[in-house]
GROMACS .gro file of C-alpha atoms in nm:
model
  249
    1UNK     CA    1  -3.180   2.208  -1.954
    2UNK     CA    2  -3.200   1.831  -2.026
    3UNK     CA    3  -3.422   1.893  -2.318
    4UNK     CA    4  -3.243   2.218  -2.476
    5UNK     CA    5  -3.315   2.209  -2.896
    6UNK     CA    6  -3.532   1.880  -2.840
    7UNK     CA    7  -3.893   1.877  -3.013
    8UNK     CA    8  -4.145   1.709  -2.826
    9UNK     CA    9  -4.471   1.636  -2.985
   10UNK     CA   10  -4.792   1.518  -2.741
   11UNK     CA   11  -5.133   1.374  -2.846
   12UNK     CA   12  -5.382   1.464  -2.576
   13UNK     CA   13  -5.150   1.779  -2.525
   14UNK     CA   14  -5.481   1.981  -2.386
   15UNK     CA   15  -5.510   1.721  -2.105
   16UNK     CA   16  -5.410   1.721  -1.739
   17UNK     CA   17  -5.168   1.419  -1.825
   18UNK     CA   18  -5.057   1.531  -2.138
   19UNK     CA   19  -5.052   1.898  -2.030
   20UNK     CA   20  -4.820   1.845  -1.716
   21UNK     CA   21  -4.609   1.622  -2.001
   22UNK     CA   22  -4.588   1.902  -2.218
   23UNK     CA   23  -4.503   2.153  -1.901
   24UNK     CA   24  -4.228   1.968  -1.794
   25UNK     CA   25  -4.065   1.870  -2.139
   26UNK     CA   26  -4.098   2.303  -2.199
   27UNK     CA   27  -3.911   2.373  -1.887
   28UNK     CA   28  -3.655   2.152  -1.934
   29UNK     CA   29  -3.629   2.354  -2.256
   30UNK     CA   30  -3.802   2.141  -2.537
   31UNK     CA   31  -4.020   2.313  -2.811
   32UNK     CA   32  -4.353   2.154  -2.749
   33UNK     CA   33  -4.623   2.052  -3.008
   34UNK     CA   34  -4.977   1.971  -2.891
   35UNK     CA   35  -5.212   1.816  -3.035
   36UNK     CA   36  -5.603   1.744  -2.968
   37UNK     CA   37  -5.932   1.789  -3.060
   38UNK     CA   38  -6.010   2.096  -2.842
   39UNK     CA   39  -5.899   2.440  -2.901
   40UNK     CA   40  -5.949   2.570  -2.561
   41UNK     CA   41  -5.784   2.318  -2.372
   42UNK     CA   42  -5.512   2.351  -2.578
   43UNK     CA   43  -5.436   2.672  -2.566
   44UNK     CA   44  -5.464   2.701  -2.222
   45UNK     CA   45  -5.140   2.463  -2.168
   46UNK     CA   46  -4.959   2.630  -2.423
   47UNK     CA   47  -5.028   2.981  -2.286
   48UNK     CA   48  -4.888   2.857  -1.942
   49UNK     CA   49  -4.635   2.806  -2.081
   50UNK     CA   50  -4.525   3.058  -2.288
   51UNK     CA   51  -4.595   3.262  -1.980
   52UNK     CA   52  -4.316   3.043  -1.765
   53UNK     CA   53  -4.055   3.138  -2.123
   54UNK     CA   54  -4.100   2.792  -2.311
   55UNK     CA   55  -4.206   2.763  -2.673
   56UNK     CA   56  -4.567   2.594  -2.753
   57UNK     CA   57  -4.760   2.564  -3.050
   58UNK     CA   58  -5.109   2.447  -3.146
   59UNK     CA   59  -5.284   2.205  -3.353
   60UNK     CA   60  -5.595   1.993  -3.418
   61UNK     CA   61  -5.502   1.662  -3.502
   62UNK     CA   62  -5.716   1.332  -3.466
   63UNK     CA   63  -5.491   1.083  -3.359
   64UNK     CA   64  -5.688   0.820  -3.564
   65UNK     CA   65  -5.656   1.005  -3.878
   66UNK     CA   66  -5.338   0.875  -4.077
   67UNK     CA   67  -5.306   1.155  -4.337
   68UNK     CA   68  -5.346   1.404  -4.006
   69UNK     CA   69  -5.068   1.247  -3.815
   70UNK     CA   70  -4.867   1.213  -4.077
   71UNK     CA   71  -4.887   1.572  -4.214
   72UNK     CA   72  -4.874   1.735  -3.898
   73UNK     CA   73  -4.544   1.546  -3.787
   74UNK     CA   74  -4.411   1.572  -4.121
   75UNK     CA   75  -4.489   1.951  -4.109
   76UNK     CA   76  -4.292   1.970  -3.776
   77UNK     CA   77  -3.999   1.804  -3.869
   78UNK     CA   78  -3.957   1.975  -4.183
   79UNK     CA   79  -4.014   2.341  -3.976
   80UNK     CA   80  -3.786   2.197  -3.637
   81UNK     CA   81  -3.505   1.932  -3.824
   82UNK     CA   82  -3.655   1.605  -3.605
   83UNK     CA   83  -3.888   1.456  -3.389
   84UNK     CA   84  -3.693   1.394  -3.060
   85UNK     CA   85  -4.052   1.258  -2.851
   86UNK     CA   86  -4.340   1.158  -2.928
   87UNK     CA   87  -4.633   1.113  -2.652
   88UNK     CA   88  -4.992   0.974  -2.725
   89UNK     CA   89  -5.209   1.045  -2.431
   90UNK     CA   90  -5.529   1.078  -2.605
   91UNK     CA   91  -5.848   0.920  -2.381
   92UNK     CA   92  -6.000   0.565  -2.398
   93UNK     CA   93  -6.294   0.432  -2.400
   94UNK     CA   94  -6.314   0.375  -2.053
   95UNK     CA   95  -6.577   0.113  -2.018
   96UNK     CA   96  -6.563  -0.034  -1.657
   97UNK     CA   97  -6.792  -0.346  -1.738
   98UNK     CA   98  -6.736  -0.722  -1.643
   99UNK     CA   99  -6.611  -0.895  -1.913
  100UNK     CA  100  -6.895  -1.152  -1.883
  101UNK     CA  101  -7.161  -0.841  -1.939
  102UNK     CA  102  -6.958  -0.650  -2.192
  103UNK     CA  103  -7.130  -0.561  -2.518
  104UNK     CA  104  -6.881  -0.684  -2.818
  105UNK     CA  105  -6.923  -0.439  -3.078
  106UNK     CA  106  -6.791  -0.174  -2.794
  107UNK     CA  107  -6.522  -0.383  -2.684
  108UNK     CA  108  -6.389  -0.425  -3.035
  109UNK     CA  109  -6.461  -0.025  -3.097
  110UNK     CA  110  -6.253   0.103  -2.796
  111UNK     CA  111  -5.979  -0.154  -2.816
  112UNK     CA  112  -5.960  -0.035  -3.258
  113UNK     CA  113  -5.897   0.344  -3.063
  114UNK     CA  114  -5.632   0.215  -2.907
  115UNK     CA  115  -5.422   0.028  -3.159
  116UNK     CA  116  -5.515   0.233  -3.429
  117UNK     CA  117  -5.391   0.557  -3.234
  118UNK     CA  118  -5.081   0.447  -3.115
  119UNK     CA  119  -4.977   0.219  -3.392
  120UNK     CA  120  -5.027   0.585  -3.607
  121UNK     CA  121  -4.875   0.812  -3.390
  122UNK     CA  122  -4.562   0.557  -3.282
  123UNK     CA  123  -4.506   0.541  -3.676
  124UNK     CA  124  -4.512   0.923  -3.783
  125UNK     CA  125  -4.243   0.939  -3.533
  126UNK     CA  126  -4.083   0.636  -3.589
  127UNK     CA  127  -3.993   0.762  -3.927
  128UNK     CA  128  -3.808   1.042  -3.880
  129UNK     CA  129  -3.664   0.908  -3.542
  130UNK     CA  130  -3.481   0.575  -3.711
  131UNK     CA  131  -3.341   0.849  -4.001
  132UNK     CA  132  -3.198   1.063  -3.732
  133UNK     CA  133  -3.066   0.761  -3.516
  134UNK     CA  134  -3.239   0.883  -3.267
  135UNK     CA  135  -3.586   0.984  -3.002
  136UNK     CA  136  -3.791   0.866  -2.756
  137UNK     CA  137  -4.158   0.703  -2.777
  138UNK     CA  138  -4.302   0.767  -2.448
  139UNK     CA  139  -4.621   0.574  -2.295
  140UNK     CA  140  -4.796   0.652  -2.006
  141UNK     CA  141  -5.043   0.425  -1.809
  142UNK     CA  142  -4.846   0.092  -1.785
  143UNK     CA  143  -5.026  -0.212  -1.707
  144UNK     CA  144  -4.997  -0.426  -1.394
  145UNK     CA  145  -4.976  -0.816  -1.448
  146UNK     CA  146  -5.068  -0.883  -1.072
  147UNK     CA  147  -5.375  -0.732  -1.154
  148UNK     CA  148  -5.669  -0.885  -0.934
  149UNK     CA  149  -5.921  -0.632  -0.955
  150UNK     CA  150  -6.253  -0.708  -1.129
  151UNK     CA  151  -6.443  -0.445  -1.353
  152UNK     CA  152  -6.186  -0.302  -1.548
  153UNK     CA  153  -6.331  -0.374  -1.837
  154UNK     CA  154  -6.160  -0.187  -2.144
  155UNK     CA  155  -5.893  -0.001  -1.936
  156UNK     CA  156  -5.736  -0.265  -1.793
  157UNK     CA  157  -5.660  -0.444  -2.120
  158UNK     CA  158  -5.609  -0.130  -2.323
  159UNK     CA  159  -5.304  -0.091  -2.119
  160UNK     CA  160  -5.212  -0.424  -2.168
  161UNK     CA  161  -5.193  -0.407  -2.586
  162UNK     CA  162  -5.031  -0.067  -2.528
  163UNK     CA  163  -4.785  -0.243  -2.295
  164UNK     CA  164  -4.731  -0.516  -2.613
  165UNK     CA  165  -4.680  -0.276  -2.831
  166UNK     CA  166  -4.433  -0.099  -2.670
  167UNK     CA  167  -4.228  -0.424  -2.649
  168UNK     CA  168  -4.238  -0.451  -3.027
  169UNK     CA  169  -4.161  -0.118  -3.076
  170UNK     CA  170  -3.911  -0.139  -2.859
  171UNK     CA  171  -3.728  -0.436  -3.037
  172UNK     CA  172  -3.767  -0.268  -3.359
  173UNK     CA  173  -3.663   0.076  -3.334
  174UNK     CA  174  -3.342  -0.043  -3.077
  175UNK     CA  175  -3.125  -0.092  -3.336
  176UNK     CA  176  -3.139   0.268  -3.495
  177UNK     CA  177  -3.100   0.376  -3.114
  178UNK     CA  178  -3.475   0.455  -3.049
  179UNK     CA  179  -3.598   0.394  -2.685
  180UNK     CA  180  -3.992   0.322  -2.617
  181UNK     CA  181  -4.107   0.357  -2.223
  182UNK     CA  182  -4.413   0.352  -2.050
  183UNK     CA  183  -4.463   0.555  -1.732
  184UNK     CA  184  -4.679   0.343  -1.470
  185UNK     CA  185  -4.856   0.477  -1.223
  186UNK     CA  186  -5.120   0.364  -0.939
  187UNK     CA  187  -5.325   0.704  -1.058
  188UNK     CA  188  -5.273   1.129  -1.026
  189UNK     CA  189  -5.544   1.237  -0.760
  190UNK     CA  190  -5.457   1.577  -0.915
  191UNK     CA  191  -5.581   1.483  -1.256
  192UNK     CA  192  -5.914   1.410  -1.122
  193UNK     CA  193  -6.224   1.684  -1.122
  194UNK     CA  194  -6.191   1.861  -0.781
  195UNK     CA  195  -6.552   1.767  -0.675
  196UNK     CA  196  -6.664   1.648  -0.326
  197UNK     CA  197  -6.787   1.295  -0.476
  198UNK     CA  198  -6.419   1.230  -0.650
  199UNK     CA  199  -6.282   1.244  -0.251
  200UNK     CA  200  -6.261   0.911  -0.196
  201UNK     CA  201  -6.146   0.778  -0.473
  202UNK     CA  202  -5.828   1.050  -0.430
  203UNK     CA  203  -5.757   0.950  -0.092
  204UNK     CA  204  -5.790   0.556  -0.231
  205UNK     CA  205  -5.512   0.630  -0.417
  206UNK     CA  206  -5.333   0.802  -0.130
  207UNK     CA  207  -5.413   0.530   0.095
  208UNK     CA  208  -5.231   0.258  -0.166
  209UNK     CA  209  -4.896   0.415  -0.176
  210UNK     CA  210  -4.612   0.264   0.060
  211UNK     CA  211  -4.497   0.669   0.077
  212UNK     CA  212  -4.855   0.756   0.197
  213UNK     CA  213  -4.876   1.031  -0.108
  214UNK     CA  214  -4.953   1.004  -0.485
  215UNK     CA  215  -4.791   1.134  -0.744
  216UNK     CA  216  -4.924   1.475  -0.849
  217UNK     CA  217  -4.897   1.602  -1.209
  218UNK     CA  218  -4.580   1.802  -1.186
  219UNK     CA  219  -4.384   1.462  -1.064
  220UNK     CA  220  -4.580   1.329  -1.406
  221UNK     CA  221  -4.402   1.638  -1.592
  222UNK     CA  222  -4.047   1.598  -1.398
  223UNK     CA  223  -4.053   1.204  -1.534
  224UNK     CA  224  -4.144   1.211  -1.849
  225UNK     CA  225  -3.858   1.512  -1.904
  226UNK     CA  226  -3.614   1.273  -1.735
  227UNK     CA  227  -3.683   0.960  -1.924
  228UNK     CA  228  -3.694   1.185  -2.221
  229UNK     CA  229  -3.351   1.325  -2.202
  230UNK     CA  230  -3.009   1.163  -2.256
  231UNK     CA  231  -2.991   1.074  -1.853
  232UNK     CA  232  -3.222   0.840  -1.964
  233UNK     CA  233  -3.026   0.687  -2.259
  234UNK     CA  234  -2.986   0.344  -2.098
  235UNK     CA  235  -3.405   0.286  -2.044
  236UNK     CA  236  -3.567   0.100  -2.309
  237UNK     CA  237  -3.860  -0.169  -2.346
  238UNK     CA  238  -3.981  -0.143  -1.996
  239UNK     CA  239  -4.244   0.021  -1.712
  240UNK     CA  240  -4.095   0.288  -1.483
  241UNK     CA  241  -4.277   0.275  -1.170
  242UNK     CA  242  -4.376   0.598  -1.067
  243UNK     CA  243  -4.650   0.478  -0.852
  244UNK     CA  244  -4.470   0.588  -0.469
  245UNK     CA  245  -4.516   0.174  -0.423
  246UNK     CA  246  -4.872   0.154  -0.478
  247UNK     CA  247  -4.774  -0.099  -0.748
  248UNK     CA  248  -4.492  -0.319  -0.625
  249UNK     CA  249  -4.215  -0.492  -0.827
   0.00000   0.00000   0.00000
């Protein structure tokens, strides 16, 4: 159990990224906390798994909300003794515009979600992480620098400021033995809608790879518990490629 007495909290915990997160930090014995803005969707993850034997509990939280994110991880650590991960995979604003055509206001809107989110959710656990000596910030997404595709529009650099942030973080919280990591990936086929028009952009992915197969969610699930756990200890401040060489170093 590499995650036996950790706590694990996950924004976006109802999602397929976040809930294949929260599935593989549970079996590796972590008490898992999701958080979202759907009831449903969140409570379907956390009955799977409380029917595999791992421990899951509910809440709505809006990761843009200070006093939410606050009180709910204050509530957790108070009820658990720490906050050994933290995980913010809430959604974007995914606008795939040209740069040249986008509309400002909704640049400057989507790219607000994602400072805002992660500069709140980074310091409720940040907190109680530097008190303990100890945690993990985890990212997922990573950004790729060789970048050459047009279009991106929001995506594209709302990776990058995550990707900047996590370096700062990273500088910061080293000292009190914190490590921040971002999980990059060249995309999850398996996270997509299983619908005959979302075919080719699967096998796109597929085609990428150097190891002629993407990573599915469970591999998602089996990385995150690994860079969360002390095997990890040494990994700080950078991207692990997860991508089966889609993205090359």
């Amino acid at each position: 159990m590499l995650l036996e007495n950790k706590t694990a909290v996950i924004y976006g915990g109802g999602g397929a990224i976040g809930g294949a997160m929260a599935r593989g930090f549970a079996a590796e014995g972590a008490r898992v906390f999701l958080a979202g803005r759907t009831p449903g969707k969140l409570d379907t993850v956390a009955a799977d798994i409380r029917r595999q034997g791992g421990l899951a509990e509910t809440a709505i939280v809006d990761a843009l909300d200070a006093s939410a994110v606050n009180g709910w991880v204050d509530s957790i650590a108070a009820q658990t003794g720490s906050i050994d991960v933290s995980v913010n995979v809430i959604s974007q604003d995914a606008l795939f515009v040209p740069l040249l055509d986008m509309p400002v206001a909704d640049f400057g809107h989507a790219m607000d979600k994602v400072a805002r989110s992660f500069l709140l959710t980074a310091q409720a656990a940040a907190r109680h992480m530097v008190k303990q000596g100890s945690g993990v910030i985890l990212h997922f997404g990573g950004s790729d620098p060789a970048n050459s595709s047009p279009g991106l529009g929001t995506v594209q650099v709302g990776c990058d400021l995550i990707e900047a942030m996590r370096r700062q973080w990273a500088c910061e919280l080293g000292p009190h033995s914190v490590r921040v990591v971002s999980m990059r990936t060249g995309g999850i086929p398996d996270s997509l809608p299983d619908l005959p028009e979302m075919a080719p952009y699967k096998q796109k992915m597929v085609d990428a790879t150097l190891l002629k197969r993407a990573a599915t969610l469970d591999d998602v699930g089996r990385v995150a518990a690994f860079l969360a756990s002390e095997h990890a200890r040494s990994i700080t401040s950078t991207q692990v490629n997860m991508s089966c060489g889609a993205l090359v170093d």
